[in-house]
PDB file of C-alpha atoms and ligand atoms in Angstrom:
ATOM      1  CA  UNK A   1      42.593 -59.526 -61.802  1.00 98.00           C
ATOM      2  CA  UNK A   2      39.283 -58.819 -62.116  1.00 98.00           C
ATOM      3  CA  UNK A   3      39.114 -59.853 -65.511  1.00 98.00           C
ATOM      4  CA  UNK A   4      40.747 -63.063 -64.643  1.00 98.00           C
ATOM      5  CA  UNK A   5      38.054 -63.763 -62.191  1.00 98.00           C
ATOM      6  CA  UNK A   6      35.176 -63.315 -64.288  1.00 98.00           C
ATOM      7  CA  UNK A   7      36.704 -65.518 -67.221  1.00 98.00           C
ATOM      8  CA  UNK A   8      37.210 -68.635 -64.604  1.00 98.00           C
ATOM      9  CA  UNK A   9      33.981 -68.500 -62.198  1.00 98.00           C
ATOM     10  CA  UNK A  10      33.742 -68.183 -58.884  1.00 96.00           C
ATOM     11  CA  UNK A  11      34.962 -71.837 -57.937  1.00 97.00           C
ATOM     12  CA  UNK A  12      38.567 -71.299 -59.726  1.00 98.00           C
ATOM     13  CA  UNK A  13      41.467 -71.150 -57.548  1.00 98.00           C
ATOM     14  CA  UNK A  14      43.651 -68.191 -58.402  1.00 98.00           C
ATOM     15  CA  UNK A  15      47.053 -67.776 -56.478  1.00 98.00           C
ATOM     16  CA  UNK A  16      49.583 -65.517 -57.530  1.00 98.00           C
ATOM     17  CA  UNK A  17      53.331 -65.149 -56.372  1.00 98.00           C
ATOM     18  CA  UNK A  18      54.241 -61.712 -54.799  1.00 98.00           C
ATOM     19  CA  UNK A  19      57.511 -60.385 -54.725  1.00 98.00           C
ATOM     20  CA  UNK A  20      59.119 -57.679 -52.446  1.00 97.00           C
ATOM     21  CA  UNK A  21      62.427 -57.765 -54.075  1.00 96.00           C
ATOM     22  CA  UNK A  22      64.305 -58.565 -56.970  1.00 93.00           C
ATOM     23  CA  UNK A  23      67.098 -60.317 -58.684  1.00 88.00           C
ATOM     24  CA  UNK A  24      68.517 -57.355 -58.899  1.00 90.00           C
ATOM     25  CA  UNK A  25      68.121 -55.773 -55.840  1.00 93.00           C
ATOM     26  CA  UNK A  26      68.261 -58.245 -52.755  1.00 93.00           C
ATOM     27  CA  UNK A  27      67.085 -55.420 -50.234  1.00 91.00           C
ATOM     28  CA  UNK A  28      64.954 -53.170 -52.002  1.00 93.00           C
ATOM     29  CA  UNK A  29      60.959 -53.680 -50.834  1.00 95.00           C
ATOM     30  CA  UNK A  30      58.074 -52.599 -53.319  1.00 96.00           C
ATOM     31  CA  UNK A  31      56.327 -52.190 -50.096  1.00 98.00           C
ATOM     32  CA  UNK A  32      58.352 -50.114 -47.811  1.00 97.00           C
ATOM     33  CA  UNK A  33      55.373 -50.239 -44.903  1.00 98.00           C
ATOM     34  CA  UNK A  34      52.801 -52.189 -43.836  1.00 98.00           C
ATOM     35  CA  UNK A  35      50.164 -49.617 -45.842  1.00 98.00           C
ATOM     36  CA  UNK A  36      51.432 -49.734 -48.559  1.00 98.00           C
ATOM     37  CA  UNK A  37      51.797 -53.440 -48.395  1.00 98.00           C
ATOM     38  CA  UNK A  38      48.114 -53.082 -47.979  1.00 98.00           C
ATOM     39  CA  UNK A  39      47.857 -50.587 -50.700  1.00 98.00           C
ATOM     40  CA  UNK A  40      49.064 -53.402 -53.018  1.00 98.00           C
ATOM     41  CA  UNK A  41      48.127 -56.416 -52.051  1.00 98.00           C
ATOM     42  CA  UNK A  42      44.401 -55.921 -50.946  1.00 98.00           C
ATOM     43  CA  UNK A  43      43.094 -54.603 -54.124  1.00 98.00           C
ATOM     44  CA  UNK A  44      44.368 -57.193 -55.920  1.00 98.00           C
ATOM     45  CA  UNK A  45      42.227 -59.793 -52.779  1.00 98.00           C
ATOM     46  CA  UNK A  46      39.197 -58.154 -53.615  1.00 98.00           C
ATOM     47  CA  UNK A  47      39.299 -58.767 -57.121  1.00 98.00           C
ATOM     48  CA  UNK A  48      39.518 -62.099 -57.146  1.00 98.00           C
ATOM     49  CA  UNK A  49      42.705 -63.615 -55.447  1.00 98.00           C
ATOM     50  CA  UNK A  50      42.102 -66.406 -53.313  1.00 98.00           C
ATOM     51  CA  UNK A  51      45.981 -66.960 -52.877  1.00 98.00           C
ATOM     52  CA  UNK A  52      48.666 -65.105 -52.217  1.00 98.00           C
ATOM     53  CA  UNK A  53      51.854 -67.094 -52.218  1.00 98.00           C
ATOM     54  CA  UNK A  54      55.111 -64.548 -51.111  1.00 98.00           C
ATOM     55  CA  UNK A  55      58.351 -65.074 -52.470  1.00 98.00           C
ATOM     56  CA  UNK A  56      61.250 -64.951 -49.601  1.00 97.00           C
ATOM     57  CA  UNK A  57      64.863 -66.359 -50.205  1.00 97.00           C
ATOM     58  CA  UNK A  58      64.598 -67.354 -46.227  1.00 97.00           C
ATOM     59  CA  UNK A  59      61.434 -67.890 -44.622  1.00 98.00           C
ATOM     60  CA  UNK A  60      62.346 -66.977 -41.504  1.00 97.00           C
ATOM     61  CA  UNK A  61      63.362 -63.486 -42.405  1.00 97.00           C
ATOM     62  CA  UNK A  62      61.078 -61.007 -40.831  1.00 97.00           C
ATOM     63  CA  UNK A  63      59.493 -58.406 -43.736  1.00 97.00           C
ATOM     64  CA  UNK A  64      59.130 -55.484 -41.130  1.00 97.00           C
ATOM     65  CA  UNK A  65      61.823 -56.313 -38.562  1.00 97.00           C
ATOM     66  CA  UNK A  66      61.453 -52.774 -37.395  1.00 97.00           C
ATOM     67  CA  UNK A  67      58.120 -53.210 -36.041  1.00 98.00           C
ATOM     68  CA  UNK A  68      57.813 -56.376 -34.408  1.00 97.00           C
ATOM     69  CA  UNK A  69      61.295 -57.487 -34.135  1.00 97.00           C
ATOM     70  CA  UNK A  70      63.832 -60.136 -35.895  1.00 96.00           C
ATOM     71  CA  UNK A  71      61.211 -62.873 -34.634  1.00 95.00           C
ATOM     72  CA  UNK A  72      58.756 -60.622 -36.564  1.00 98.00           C
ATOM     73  CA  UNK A  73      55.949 -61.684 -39.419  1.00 98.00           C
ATOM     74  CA  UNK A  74      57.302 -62.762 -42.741  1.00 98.00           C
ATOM     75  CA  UNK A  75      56.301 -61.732 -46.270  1.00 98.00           C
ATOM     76  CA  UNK A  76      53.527 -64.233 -45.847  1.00 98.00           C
ATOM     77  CA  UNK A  77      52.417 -63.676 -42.499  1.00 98.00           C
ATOM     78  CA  UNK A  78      52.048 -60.014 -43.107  1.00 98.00           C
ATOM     79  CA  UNK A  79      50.150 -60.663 -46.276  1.00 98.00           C
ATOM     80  CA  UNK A  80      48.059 -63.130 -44.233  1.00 98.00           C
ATOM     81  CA  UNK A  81      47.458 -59.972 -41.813  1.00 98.00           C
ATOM     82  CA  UNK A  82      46.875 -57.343 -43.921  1.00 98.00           C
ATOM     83  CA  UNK A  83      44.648 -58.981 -46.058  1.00 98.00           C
ATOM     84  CA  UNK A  84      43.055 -61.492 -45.104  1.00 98.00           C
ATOM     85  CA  UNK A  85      43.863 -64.560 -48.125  1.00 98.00           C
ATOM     86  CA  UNK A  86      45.447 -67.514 -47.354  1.00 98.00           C
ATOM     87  CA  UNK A  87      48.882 -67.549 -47.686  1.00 98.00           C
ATOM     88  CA  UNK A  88      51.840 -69.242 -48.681  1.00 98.00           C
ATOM     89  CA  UNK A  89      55.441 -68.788 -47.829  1.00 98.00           C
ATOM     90  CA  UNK A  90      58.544 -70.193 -49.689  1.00 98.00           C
ATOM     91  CA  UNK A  91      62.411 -69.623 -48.982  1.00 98.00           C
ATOM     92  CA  UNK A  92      65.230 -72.408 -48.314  1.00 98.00           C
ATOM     93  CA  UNK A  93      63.262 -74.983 -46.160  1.00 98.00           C
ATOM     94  CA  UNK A  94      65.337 -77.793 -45.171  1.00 97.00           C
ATOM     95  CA  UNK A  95      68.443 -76.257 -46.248  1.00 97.00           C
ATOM     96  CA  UNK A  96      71.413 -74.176 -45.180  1.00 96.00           C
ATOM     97  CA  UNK A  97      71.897 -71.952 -48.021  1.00 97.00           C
ATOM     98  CA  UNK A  98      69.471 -70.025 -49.788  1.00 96.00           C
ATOM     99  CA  UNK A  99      68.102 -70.366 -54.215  1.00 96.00           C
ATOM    100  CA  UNK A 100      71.083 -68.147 -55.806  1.00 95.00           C
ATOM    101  CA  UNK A 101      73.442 -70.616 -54.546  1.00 94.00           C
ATOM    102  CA  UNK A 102      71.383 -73.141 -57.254  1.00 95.00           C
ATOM    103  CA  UNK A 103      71.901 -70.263 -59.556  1.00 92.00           C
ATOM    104  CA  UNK A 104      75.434 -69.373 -58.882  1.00 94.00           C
ATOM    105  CA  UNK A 105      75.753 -73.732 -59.410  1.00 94.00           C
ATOM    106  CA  UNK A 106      76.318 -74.316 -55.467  1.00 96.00           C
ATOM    107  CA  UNK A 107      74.618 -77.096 -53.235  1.00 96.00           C
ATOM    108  CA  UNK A 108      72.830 -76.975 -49.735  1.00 97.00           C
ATOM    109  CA  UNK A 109      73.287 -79.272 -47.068  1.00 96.00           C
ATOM    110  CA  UNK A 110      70.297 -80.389 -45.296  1.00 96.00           C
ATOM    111  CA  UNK A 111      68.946 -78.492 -42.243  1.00 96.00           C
ATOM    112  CA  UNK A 112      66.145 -78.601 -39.735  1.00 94.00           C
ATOM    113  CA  UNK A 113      62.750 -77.444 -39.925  1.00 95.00           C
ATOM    114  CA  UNK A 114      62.329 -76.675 -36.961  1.00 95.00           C
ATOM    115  CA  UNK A 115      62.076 -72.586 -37.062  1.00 95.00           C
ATOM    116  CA  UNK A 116      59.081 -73.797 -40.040  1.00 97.00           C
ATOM    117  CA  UNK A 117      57.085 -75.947 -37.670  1.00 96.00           C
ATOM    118  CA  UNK A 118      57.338 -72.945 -35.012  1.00 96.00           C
ATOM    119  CA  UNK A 119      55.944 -70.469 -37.610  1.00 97.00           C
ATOM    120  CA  UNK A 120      52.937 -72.516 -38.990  1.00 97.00           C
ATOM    121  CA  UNK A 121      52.361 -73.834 -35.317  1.00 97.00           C
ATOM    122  CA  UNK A 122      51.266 -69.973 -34.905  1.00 96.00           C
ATOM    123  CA  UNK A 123      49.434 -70.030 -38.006  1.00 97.00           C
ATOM    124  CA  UNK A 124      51.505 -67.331 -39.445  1.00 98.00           C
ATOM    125  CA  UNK A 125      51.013 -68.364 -42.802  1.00 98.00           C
ATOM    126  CA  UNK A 126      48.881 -71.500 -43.939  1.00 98.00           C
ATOM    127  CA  UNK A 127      51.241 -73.542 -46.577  1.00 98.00           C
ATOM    128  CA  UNK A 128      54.618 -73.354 -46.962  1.00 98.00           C
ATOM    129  CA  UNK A 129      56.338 -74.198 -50.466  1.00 98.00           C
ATOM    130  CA  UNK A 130      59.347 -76.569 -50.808  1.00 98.00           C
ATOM    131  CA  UNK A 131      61.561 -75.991 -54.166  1.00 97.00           C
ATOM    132  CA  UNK A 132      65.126 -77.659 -53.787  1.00 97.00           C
ATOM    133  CA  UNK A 133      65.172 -79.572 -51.101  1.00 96.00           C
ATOM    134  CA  UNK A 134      62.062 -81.890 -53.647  1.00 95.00           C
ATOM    135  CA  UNK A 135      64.279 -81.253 -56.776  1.00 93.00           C
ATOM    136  CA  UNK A 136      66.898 -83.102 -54.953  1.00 87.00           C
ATOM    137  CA  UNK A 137      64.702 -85.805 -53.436  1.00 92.00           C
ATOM    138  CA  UNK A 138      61.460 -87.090 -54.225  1.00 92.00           C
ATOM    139  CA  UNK A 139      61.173 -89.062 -50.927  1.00 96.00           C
ATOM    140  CA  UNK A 140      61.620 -85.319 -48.804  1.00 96.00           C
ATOM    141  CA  UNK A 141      58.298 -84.820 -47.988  1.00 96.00           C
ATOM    142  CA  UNK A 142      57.736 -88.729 -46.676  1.00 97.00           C
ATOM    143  CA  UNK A 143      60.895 -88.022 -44.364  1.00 97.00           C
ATOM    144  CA  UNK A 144      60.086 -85.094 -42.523  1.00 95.00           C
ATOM    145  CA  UNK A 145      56.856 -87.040 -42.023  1.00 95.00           C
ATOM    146  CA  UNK A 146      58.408 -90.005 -40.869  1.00 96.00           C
ATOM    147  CA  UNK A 147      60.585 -88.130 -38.990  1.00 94.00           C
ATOM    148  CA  UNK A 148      63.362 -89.715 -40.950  1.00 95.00           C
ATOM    149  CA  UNK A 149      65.704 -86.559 -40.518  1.00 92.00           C
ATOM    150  CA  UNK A 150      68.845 -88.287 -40.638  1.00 93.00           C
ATOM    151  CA  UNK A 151      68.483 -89.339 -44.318  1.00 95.00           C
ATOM    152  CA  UNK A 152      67.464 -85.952 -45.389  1.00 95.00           C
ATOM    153  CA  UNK A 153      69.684 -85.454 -48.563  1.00 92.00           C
ATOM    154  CA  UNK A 154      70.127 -81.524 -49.159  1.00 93.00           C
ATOM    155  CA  UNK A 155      70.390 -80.404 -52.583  1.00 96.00           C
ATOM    156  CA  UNK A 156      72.796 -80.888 -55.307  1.00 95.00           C
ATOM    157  CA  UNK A 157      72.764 -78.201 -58.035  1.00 93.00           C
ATOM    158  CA  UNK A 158      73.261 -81.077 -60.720  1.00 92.00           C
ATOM    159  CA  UNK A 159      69.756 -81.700 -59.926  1.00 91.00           C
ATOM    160  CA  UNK A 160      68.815 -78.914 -61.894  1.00 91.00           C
ATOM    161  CA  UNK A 161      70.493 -80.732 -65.036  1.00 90.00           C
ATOM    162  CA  UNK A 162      68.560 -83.980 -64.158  1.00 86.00           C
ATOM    163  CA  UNK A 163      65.535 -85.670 -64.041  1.00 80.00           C
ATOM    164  CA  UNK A 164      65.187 -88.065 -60.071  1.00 69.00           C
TER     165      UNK A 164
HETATM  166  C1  FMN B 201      65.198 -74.103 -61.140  1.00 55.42           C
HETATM  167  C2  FMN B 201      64.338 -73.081 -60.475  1.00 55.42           C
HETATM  168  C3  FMN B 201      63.448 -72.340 -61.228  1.00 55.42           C
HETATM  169  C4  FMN B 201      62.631 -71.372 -60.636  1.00 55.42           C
HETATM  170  N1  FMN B 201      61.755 -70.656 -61.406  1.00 55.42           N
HETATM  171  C5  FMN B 201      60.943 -69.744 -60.828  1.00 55.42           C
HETATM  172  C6  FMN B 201      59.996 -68.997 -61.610  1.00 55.42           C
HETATM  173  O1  FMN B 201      59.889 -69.177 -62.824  1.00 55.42           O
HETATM  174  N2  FMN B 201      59.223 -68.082 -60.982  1.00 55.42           N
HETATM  175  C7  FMN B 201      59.318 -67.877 -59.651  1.00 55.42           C
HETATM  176  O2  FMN B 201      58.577 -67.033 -59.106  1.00 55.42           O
HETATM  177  N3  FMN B 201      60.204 -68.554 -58.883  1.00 55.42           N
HETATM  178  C8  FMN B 201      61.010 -69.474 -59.440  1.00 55.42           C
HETATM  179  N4  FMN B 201      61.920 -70.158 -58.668  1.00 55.42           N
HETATM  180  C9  FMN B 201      62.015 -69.850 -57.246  1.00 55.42           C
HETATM  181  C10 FMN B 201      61.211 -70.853 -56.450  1.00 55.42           C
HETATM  182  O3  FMN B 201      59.833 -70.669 -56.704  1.00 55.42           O
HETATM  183  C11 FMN B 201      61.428 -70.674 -54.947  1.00 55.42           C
HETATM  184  O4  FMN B 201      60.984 -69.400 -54.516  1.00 55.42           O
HETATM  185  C12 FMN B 201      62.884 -70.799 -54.576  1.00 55.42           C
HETATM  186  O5  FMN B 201      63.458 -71.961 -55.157  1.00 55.42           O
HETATM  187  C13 FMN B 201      63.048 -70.823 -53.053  1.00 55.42           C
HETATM  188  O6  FMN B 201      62.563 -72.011 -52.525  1.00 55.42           O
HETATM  189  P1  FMN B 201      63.610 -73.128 -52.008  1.00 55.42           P
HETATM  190  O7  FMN B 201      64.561 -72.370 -51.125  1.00 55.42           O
HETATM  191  O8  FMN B 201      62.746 -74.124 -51.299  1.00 55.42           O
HETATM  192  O9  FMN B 201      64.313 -73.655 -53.222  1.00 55.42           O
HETATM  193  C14 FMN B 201      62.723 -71.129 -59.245  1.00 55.42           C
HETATM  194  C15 FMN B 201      63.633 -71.887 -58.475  1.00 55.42           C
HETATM  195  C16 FMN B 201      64.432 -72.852 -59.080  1.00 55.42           C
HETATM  196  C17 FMN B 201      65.402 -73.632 -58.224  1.00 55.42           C
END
């Protein structure tokens, strides 16, 4: 990371996607604890990431429900905690079933954001990412502006096959 750092300057954004878990292995964390969350992540800050943007299937999900309870931090917030960056958290906004169901060829229906507009109300993390739920419509993003939540579309997993 270092490396990186010095090739682009010191103006370059660099954000990189952390993962606790796997494909393979819904449950398992690489980070176990808090430390060694910190252990991981914060070398990685001081060399040069600006970003760190923390993959979840379900944003809502708390990363250390043991310690502050199923309300608790997510992977983002945590990250946001323990070290500082800027943050940005990711998992089944708008929707009612989480990304393997895309893989496994199974839609979403639409859901509320409401739980998301609690969480960056507190600042918990300060961007959240939106994958589906824009695959499937363009127009998302001007809706939950508008408040237009009635037209919200959910998502289709022949949108992966096509362009819209
Ligand atoms: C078609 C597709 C391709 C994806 N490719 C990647 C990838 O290459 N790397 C990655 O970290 N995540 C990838 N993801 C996961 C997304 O970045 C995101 O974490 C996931 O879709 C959850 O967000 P969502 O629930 O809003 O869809 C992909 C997701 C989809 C649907």
């Amino acid at each position: 990371m270092a490396a990186i750092r010095k090739a682009v300057g010191p103006d370059f954004p660099i954000i990189m996607r952390v993962s606790q878990w796997k494909q393979q292995d819904l449950t398992v964390r690489l980070a176990p604890t808090p430390k060694e969350m910190t252990d991981w992540l914060l070398p990685l800050v001081e060399a040069g990431v600006d970003v760190l943007h923390c993959s979840q299937r379900r944003f809502w999900e708390p990363e250390f429900p043991e310690l502050d309870g199923e309300n608790g931090l997510n992977c983002a917030g945590w990250a946001k905690k323990l070290t500082g960056a800027t943050t940005i958290s990711v998992g089944s906004v708008g929707l009612d079933g989480d990304v393997l169901n895309a893989f496994a060829g199974k839609g979403s229906k639409a859901a509320s954001v409401q739980r998301l507009v609690e969480r960056m109300e507190r600042d918990e993390f300060d961007l959240i990412a939106v994958g589906r739920a824009l695959l499937g419509d363009p127009h998302w993003v001007s809706k939950i502006q508008s408040g237009d939540h009635k037209n919200l579309k959910g998502f289709d997993a022949a949108a992966l096959s096509a362009l819209v």
